[in-house]
Coordinates of C-alpha atoms (C1' of nucleotides) in Angstrom, one line a residue:
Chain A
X1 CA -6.5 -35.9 1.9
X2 CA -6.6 -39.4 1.1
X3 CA -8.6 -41.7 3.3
X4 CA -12.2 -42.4 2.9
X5 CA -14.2 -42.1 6.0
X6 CA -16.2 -45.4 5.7
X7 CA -13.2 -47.5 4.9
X8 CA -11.5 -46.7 8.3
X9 CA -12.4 -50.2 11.0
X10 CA -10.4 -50.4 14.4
X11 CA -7.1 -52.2 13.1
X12 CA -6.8 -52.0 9.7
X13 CA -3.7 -52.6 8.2
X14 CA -1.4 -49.9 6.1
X15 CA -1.8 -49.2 3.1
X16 CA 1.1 -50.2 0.6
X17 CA -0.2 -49.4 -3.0
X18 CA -1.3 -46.2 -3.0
X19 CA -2.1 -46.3 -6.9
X20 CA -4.4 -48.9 -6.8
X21 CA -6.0 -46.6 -3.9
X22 CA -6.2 -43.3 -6.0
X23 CA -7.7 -45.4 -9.2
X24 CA -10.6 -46.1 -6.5
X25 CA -11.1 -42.8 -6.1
X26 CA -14.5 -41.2 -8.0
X27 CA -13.4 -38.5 -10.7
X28 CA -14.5 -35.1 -11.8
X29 CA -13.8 -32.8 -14.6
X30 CA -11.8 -29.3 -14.0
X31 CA -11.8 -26.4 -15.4
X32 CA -10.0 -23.2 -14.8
X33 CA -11.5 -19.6 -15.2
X34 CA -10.0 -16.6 -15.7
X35 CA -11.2 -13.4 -15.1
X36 CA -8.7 -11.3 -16.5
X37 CA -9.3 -7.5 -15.7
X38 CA -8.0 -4.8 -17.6
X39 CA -8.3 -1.0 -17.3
X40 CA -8.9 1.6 -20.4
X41 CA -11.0 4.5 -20.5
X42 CA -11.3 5.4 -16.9
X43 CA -13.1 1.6 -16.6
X44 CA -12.2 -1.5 -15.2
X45 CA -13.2 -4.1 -18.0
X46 CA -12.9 -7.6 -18.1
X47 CA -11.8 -10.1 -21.0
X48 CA -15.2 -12.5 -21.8
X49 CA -16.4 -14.2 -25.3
X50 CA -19.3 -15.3 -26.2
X51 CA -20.1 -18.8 -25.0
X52 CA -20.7 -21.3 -28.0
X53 CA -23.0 -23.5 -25.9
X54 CA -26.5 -23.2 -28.0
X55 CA -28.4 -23.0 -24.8
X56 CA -26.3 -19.7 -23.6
X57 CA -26.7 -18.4 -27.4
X58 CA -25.4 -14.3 -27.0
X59 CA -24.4 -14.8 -23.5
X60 CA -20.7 -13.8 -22.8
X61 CA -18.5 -16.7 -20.4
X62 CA -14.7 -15.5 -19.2
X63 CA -12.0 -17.5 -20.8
X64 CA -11.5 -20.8 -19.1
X65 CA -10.3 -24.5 -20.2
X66 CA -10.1 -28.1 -19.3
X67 CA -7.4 -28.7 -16.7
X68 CA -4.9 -31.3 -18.5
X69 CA -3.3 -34.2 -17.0
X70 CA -0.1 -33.2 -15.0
X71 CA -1.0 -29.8 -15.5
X72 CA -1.0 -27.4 -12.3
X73 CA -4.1 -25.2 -11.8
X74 CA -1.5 -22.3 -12.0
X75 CA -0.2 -23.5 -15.5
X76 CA -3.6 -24.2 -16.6
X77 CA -4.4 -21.0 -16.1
X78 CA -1.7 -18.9 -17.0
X79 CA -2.1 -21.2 -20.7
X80 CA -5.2 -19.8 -21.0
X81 CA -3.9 -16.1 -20.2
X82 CA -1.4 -16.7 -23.2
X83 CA -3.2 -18.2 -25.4
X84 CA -5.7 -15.4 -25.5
X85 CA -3.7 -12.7 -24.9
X86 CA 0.0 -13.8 -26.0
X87 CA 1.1 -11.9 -22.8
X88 CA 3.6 -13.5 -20.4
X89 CA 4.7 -12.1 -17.0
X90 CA 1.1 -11.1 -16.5
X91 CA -0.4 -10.9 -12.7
X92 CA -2.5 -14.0 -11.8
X93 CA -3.3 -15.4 -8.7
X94 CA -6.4 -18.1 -7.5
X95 CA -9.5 -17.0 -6.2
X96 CA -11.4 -19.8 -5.4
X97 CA -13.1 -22.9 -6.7
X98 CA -16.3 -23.4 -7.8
X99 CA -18.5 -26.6 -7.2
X100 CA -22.4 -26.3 -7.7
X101 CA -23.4 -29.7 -9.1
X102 CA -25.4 -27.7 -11.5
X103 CA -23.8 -24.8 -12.4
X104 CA -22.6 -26.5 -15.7
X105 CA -25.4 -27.6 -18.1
X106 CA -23.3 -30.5 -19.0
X107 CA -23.1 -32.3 -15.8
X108 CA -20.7 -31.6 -13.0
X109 CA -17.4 -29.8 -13.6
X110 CA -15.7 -27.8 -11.0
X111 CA -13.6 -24.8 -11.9
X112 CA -11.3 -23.3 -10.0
X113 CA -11.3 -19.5 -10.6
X114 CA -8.1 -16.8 -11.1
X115 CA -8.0 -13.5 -11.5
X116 CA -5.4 -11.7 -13.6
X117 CA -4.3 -8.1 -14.1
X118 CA -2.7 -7.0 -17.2
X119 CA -2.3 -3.8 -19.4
X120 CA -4.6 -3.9 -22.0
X121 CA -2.4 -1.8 -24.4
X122 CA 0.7 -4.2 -23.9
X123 CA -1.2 -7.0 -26.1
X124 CA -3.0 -8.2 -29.0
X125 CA -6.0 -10.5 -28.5
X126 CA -4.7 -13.6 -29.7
X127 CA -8.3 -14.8 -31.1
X128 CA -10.8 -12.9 -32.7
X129 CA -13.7 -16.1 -32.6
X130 CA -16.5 -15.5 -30.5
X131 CA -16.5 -11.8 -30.3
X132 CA -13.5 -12.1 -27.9
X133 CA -13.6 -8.2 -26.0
X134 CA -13.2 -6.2 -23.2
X135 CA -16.5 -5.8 -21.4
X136 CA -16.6 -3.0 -18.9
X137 CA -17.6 -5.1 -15.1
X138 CA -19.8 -2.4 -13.9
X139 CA -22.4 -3.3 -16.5
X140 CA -21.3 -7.1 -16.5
X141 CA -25.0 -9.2 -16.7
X142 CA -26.8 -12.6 -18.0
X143 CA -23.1 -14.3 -18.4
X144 CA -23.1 -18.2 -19.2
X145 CA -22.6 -21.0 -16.6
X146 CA -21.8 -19.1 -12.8
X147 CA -19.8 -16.7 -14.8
X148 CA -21.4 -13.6 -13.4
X149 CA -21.0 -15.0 -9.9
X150 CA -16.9 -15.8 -10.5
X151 CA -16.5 -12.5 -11.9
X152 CA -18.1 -10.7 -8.9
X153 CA -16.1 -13.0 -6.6
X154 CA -12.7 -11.9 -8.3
X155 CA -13.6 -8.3 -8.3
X156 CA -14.1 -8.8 -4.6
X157 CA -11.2 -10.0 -4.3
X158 CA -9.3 -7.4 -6.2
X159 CA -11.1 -4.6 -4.0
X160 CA -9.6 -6.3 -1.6
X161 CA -6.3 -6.9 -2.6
X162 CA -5.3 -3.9 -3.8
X163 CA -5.9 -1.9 -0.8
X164 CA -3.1 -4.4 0.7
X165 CA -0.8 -4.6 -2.1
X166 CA 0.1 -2.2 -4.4
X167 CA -1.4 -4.7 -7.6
X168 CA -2.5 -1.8 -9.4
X169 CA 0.2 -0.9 -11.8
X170 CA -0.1 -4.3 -13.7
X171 CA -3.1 -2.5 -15.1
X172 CA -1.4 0.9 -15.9
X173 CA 1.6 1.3 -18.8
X174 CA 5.1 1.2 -17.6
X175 CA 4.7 4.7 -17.3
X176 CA 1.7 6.7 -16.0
X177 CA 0.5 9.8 -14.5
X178 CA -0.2 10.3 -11.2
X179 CA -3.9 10.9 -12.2
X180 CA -4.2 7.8 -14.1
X181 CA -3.2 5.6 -10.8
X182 CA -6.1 7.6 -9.0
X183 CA -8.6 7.2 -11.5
X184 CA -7.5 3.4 -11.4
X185 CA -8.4 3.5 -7.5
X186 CA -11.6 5.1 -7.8
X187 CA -12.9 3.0 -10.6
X188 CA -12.0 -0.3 -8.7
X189 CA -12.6 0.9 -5.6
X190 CA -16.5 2.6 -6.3
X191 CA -15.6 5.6 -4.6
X192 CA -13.8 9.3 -5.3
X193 CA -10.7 9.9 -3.2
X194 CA -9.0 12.9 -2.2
X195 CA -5.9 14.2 -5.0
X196 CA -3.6 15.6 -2.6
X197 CA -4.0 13.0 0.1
X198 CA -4.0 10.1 -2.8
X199 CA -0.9 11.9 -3.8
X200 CA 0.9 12.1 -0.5
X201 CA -0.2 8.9 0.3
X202 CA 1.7 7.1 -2.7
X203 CA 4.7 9.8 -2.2
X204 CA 5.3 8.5 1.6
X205 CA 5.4 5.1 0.6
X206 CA 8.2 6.6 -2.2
X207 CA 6.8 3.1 -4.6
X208 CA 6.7 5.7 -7.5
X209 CA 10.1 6.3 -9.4
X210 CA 10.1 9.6 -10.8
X211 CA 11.4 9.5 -14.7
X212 CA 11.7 13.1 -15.5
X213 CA 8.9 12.7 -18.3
X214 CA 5.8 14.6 -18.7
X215 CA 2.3 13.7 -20.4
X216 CA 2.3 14.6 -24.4
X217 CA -0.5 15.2 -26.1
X218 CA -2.9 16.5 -23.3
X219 CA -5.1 19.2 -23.9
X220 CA -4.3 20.5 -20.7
X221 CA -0.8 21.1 -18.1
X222 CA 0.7 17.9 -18.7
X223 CA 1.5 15.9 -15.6
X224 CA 4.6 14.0 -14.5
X225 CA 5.5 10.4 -15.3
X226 CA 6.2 7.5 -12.4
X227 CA 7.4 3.9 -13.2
X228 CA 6.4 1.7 -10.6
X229 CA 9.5 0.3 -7.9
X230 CA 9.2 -3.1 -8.6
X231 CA 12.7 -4.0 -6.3
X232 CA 11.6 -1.7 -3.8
X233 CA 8.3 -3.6 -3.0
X234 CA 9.6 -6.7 -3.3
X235 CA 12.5 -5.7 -0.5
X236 CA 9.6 -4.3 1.9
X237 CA 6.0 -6.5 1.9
X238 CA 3.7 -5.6 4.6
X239 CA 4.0 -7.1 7.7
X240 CA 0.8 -8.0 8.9
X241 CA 0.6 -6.5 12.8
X242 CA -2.6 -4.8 14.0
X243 CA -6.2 -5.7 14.8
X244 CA -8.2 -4.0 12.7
X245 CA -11.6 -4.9 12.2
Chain B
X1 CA -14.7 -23.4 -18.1
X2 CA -16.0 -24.6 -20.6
X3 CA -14.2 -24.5 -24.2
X4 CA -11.3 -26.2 -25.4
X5 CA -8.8 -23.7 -27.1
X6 CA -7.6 -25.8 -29.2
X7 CA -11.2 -26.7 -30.6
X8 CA -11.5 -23.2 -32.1
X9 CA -12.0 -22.6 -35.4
X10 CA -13.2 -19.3 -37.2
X11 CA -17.0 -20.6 -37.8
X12 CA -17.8 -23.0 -35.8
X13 CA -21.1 -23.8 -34.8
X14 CA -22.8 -23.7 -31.4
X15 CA -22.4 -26.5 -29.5
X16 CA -25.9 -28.2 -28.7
X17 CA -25.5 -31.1 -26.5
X18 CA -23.4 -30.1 -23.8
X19 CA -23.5 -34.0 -21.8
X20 CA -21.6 -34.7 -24.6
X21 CA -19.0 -31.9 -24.7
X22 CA -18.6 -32.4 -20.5
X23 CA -18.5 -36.6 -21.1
X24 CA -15.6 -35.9 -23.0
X25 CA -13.7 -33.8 -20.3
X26 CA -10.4 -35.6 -18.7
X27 CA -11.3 -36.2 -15.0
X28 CA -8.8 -36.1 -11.8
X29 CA -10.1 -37.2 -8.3
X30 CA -10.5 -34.7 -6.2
X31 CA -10.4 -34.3 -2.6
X32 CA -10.9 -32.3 0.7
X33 CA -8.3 -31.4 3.1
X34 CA -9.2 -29.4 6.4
X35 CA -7.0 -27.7 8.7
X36 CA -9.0 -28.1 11.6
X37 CA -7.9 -25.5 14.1
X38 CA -8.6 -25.3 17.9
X39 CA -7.3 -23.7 21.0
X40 CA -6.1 -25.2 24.1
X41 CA -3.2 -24.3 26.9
X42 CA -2.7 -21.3 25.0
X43 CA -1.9 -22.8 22.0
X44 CA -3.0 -23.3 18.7
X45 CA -3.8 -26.2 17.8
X46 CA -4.5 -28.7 14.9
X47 CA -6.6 -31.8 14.2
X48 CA -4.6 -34.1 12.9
X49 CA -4.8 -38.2 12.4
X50 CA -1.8 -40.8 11.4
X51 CA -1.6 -41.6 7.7
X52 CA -2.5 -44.9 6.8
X53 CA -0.4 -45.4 3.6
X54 CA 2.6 -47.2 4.2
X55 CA 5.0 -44.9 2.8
X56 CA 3.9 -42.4 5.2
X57 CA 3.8 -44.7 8.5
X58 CA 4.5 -42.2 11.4
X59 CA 3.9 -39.2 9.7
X60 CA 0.5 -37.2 10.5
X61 CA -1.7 -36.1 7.6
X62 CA -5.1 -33.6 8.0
X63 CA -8.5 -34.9 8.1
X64 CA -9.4 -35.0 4.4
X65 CA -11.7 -37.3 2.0
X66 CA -13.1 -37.4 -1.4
X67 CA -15.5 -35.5 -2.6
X68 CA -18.2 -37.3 -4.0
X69 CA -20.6 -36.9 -6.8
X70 CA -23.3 -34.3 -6.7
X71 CA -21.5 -33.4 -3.6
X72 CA -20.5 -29.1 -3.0
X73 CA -16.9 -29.0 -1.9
X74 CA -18.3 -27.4 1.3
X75 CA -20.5 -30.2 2.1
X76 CA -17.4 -32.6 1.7
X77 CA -15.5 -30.3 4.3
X78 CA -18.4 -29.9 6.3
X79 CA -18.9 -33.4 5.9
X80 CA -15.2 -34.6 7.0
X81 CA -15.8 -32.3 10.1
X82 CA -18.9 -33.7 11.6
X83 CA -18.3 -37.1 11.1
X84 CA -14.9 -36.8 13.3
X85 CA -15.9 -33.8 15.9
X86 CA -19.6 -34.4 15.7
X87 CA -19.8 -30.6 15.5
X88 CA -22.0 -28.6 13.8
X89 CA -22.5 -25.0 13.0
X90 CA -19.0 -24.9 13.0
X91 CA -16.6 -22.2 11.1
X92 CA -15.3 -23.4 7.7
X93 CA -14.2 -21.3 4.8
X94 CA -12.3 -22.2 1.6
X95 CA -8.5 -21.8 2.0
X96 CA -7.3 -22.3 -1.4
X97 CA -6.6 -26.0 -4.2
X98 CA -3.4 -27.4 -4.3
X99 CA -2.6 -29.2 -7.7
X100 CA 0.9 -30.2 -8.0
X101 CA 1.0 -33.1 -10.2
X102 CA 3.0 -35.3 -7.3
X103 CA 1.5 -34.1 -4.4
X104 CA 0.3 -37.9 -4.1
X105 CA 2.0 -41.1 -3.6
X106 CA -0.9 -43.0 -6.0
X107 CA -1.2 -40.2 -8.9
X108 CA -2.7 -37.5 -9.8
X109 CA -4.7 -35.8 -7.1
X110 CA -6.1 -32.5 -6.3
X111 CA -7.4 -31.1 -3.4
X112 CA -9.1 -28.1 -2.0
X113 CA -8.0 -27.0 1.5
X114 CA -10.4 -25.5 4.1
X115 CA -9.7 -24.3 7.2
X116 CA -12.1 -24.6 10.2
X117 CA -12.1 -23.3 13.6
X118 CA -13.9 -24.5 16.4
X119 CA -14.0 -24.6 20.3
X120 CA -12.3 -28.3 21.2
X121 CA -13.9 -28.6 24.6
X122 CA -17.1 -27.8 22.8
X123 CA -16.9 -31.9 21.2
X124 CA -15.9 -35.2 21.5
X125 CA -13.6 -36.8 18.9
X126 CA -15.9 -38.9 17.2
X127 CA -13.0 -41.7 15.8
X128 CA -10.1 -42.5 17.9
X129 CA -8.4 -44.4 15.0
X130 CA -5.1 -43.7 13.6
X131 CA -4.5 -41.2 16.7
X132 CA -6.4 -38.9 15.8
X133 CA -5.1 -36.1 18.4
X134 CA -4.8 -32.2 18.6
X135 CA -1.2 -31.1 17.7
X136 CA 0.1 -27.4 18.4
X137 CA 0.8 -26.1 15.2
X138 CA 4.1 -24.6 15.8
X139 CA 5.8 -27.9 16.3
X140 CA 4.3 -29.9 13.7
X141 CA 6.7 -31.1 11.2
X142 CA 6.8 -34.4 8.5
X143 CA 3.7 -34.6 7.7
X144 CA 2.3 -36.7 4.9
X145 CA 1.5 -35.7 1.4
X146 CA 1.8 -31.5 1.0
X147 CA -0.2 -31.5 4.5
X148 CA 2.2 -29.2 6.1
X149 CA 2.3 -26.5 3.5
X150 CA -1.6 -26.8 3.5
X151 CA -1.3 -26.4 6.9
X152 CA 1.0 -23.1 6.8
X153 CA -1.1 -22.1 4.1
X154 CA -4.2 -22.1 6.0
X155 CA -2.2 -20.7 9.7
X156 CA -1.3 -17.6 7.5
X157 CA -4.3 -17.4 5.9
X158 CA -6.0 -17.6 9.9
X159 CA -3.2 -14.9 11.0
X160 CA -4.7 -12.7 8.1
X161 CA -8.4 -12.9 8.9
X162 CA -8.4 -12.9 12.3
X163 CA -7.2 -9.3 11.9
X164 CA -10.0 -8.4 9.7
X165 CA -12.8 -10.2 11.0
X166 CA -13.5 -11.6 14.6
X167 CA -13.0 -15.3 14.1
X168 CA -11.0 -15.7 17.5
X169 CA -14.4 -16.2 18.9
X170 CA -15.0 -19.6 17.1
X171 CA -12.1 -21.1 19.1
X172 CA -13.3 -20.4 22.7
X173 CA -15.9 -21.3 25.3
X174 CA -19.4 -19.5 24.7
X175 CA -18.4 -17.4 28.0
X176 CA -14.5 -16.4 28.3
X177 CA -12.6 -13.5 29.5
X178 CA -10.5 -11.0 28.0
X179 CA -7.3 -12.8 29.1
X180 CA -8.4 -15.3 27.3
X181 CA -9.4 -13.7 24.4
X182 CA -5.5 -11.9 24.3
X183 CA -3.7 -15.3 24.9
X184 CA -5.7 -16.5 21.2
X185 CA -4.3 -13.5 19.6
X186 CA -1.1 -13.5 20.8
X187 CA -1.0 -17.6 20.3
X188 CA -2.3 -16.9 16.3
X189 CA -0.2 -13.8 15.9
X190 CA 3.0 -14.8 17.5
X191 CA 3.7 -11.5 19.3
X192 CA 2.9 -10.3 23.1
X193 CA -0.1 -7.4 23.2
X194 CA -0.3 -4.6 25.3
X195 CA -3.3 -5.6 28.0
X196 CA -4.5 -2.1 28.3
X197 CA -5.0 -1.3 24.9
X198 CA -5.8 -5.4 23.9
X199 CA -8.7 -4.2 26.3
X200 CA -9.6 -1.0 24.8
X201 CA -9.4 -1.6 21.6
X202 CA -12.4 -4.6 22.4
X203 CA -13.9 -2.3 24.3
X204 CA -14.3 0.5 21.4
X205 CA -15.6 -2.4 19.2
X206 CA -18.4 -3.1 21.1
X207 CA -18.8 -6.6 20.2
X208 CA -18.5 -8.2 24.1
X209 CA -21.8 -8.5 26.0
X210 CA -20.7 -8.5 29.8
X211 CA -22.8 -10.8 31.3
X212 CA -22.1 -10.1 35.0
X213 CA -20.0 -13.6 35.7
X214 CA -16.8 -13.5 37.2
X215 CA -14.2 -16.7 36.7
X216 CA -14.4 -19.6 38.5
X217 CA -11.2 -21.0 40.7
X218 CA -9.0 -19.5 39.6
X219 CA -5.8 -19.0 41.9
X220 CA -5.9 -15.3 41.6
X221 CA -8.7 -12.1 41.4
X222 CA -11.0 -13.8 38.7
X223 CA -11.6 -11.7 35.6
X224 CA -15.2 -10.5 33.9
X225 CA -16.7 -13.2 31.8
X226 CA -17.9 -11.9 28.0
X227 CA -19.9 -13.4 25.6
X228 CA -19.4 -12.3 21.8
X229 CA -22.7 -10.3 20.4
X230 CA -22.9 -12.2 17.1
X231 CA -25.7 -10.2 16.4
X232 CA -23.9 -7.0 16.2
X233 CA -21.3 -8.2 14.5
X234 CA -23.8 -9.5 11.8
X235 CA -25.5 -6.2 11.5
X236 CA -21.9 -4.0 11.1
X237 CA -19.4 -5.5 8.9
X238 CA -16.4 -4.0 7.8
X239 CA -16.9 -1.3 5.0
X240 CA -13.6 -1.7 2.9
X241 CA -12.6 2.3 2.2
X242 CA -8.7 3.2 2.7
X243 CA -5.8 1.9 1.0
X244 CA -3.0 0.5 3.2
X245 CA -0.5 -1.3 1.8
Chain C
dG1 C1' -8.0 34.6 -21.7
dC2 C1' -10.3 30.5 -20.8
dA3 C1' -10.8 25.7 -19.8
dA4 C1' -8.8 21.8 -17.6
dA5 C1' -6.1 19.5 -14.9
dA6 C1' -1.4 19.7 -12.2
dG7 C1' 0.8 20.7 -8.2
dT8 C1' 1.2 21.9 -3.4
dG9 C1' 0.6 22.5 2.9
dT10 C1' -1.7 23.1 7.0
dT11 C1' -4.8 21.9 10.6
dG12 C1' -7.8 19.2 13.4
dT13 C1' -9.2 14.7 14.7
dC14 C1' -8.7 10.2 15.6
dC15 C1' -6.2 6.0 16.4
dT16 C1' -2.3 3.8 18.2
dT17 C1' 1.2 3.3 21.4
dA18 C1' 3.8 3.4 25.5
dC19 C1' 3.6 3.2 30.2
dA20 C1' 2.6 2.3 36.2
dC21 C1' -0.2 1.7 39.9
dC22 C1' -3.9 -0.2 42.9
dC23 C1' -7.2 -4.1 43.5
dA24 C1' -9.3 -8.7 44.4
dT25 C1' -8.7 -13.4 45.2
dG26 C1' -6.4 -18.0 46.7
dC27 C1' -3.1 -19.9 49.3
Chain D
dG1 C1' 0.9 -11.1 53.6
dC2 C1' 2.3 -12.6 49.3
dA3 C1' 1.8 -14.1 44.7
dT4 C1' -0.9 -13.7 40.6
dG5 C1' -3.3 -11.7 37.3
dG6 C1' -7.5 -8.0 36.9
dG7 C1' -8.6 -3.6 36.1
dT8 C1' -7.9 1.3 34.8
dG9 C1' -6.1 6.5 32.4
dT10 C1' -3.2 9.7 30.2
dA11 C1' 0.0 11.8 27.2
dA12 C1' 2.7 11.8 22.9
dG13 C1' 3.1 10.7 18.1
dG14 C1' 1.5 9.3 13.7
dA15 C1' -2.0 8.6 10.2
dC16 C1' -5.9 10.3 7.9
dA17 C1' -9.4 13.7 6.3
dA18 C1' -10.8 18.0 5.0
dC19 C1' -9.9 21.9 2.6
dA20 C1' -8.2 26.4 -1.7
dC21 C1' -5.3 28.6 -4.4
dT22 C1' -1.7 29.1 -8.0
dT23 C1' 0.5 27.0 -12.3
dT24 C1' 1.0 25.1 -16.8
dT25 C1' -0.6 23.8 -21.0
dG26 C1' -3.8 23.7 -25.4
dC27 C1' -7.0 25.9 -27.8

DNA sequence: GCAAAAGTGTTGTCCTTACACCCATGC
DNA sequence: GCATGGGTGTAAGGACAACACTTTTGC
């Protein structure tokens, strides 16, 4: 926007100089957030450090930074992403921001919050400071600032999400087993699905490129290996007809 | 959030006086933009006003202003609302912040879209400066700032939850009928419905109260008026199970 | 040979879609 | 009586859910 409610009178003229308008304007400090998810062990974790505020002494906070001038909120973010992880090409998409006047001991800085999906065996923590680690969400508590709050916000979002869109496999290795996707499902999703349906399911929507490879290693009947059909999703997004409440 | 990457060093020390650490943040204005939506003539339509900066003369921008100090980002939407539609207790929900670096004539300013749906025989236009007017969505065109991809931002963001959530109701009278409830779909949607099963579909929901009214002059057999059972709605909210891509 | 997970088909149910006729009102 | 939209049911097809046994590997 840019007009000021109280400044409006019945004929007021145009405005020409729109700089000296914006340097009016009240200003706020902005953050980003990241919560960057990853998946290992059957769990979906996400990447926090230990906050080095004294007053949230042993409390972890996600990975965030001061938005710069001229910087976009996506480029913000995405610095953050590889400065920590040294990963480019990673998923990451905004959530939402957040604006409590309070929720920074500091005074008021808004964030505005992403979440990110990557492969947690594709990268090397950049940083080791802080105790910099991959905390598993389900057991996720006492985080610094709002951080709990953005973090159960994004992994709303990515419940949601990836029941719409196939974002999973940014979490998986290039190549993965059938049984790996599932357990990916049922750990984000909280519940236990079906094998054969979950397996017919991703067959008739024929995302999954067979390689010819099988599992090494498994103590067990090794399983076949997919890639993911990157071209063939981008070709065929959902089209978004159907009431369905 | 809340750390500065480049600040990091192996042993720092905790930071204790975090005024200081937030005073020396870089601060950008910040503003609110709302798509204000309502229905009318089977259309959908949105609020819009005539920007005042010169540069823009002619071209319509949304209802938008800054967000002041202390001040939640939904209050400032909320706020921008009342004061030009008088309404309260309307719908509002946080679309998404758009940050490009010359998305303003005057400099660096970011703003956070909401979008906001409300009945428009249900108000009076508070202001009638800068022609301030209802304009059907699928004609507008040169509009100030980034307004019109906040404004398609915010339609497909409407076409999206309107299939997940009954939010159609927020943009009709308190009593309606189903004809009128189809024409908002098909208006927000863009396609034509099949009556029969527009009707049993609501039906099977169970979320209209029938409350014995029949339309008044119409030139034709009058239809059933409805009211929507907010209540029930409240009480049975979508469970998210089921991937569907 | 035993443990552990891979792989595979069928059936019933439900939801969605497509489709046509009579009814009530205003004029 | 005619024009306009209101109101209703059924049948076919597709998607989803439930369910058990055989196979392959490591040990």
């Amino acid at each position: 926007m840019k007009k000021n409610i109280q400044q409006e009178k019945p004929h007021e003229h145009l405005i020409k100089d729109a700089k000296k308008l914006v340097l009016a304007y009240p200003k706020v400090p902005l953050t980003v957030d990241c919560a960057i998810f990853g998946f290992e062990e059957s769990q979906l974790k996400v990447l926090v450090i230990k906050s080095d505020l004294e007053m949230y002494d042993g409390h972890y906070s996600l990975l965030g930074d001061i938005v710069q001038d001229n910087e976009e909120l996506d480029e913000a973010a995405y610095r953050v992403l590889k400065a920590r992880t040294g990963m480019n090409d990673v998923f990451l998409d905004q959530v939402r921001a957040f604006s409590h006047p309070a929720r920074h001991p500091g005074g008021r800085v808004i964030t505005v919050a992403y979440c990110s999906l990557l492969n947690i065996n594709h990268h090397q923590l950049k940083i080791h400071d802080n105790e910099l680690n991959w905390h598993s969400v389900s057991t996720l508590k006492d985080m610094a600032f709002d951080h709990k709050e953005i973090v159960d916000e994004c992994y709303s979002w990515l419940q949601k999400r990836i029941q719409e869109h196939p974002l999973g496999f940014n979490l998986l290795p290039e190549k993965f087993s059938l049984r790996e996707l599932q357990n990916l499902y049922e750990a984000i999703l909280g519940v236990s699905l079906d094998r054969r349906n979950f397996r017919k399911k991703f067959a008739s929507m024929d995302l999954l490129i067979d390689i010819n490879e099988m599992e090494q290693d498994v103590p067990h009947r090794p399983g076949k290996l997919y890639k993911f059909n990157f071209e063939k999703y981008e070709t065929s997004k959902r089209k978004w007809i159907g009431i369905d409440f």
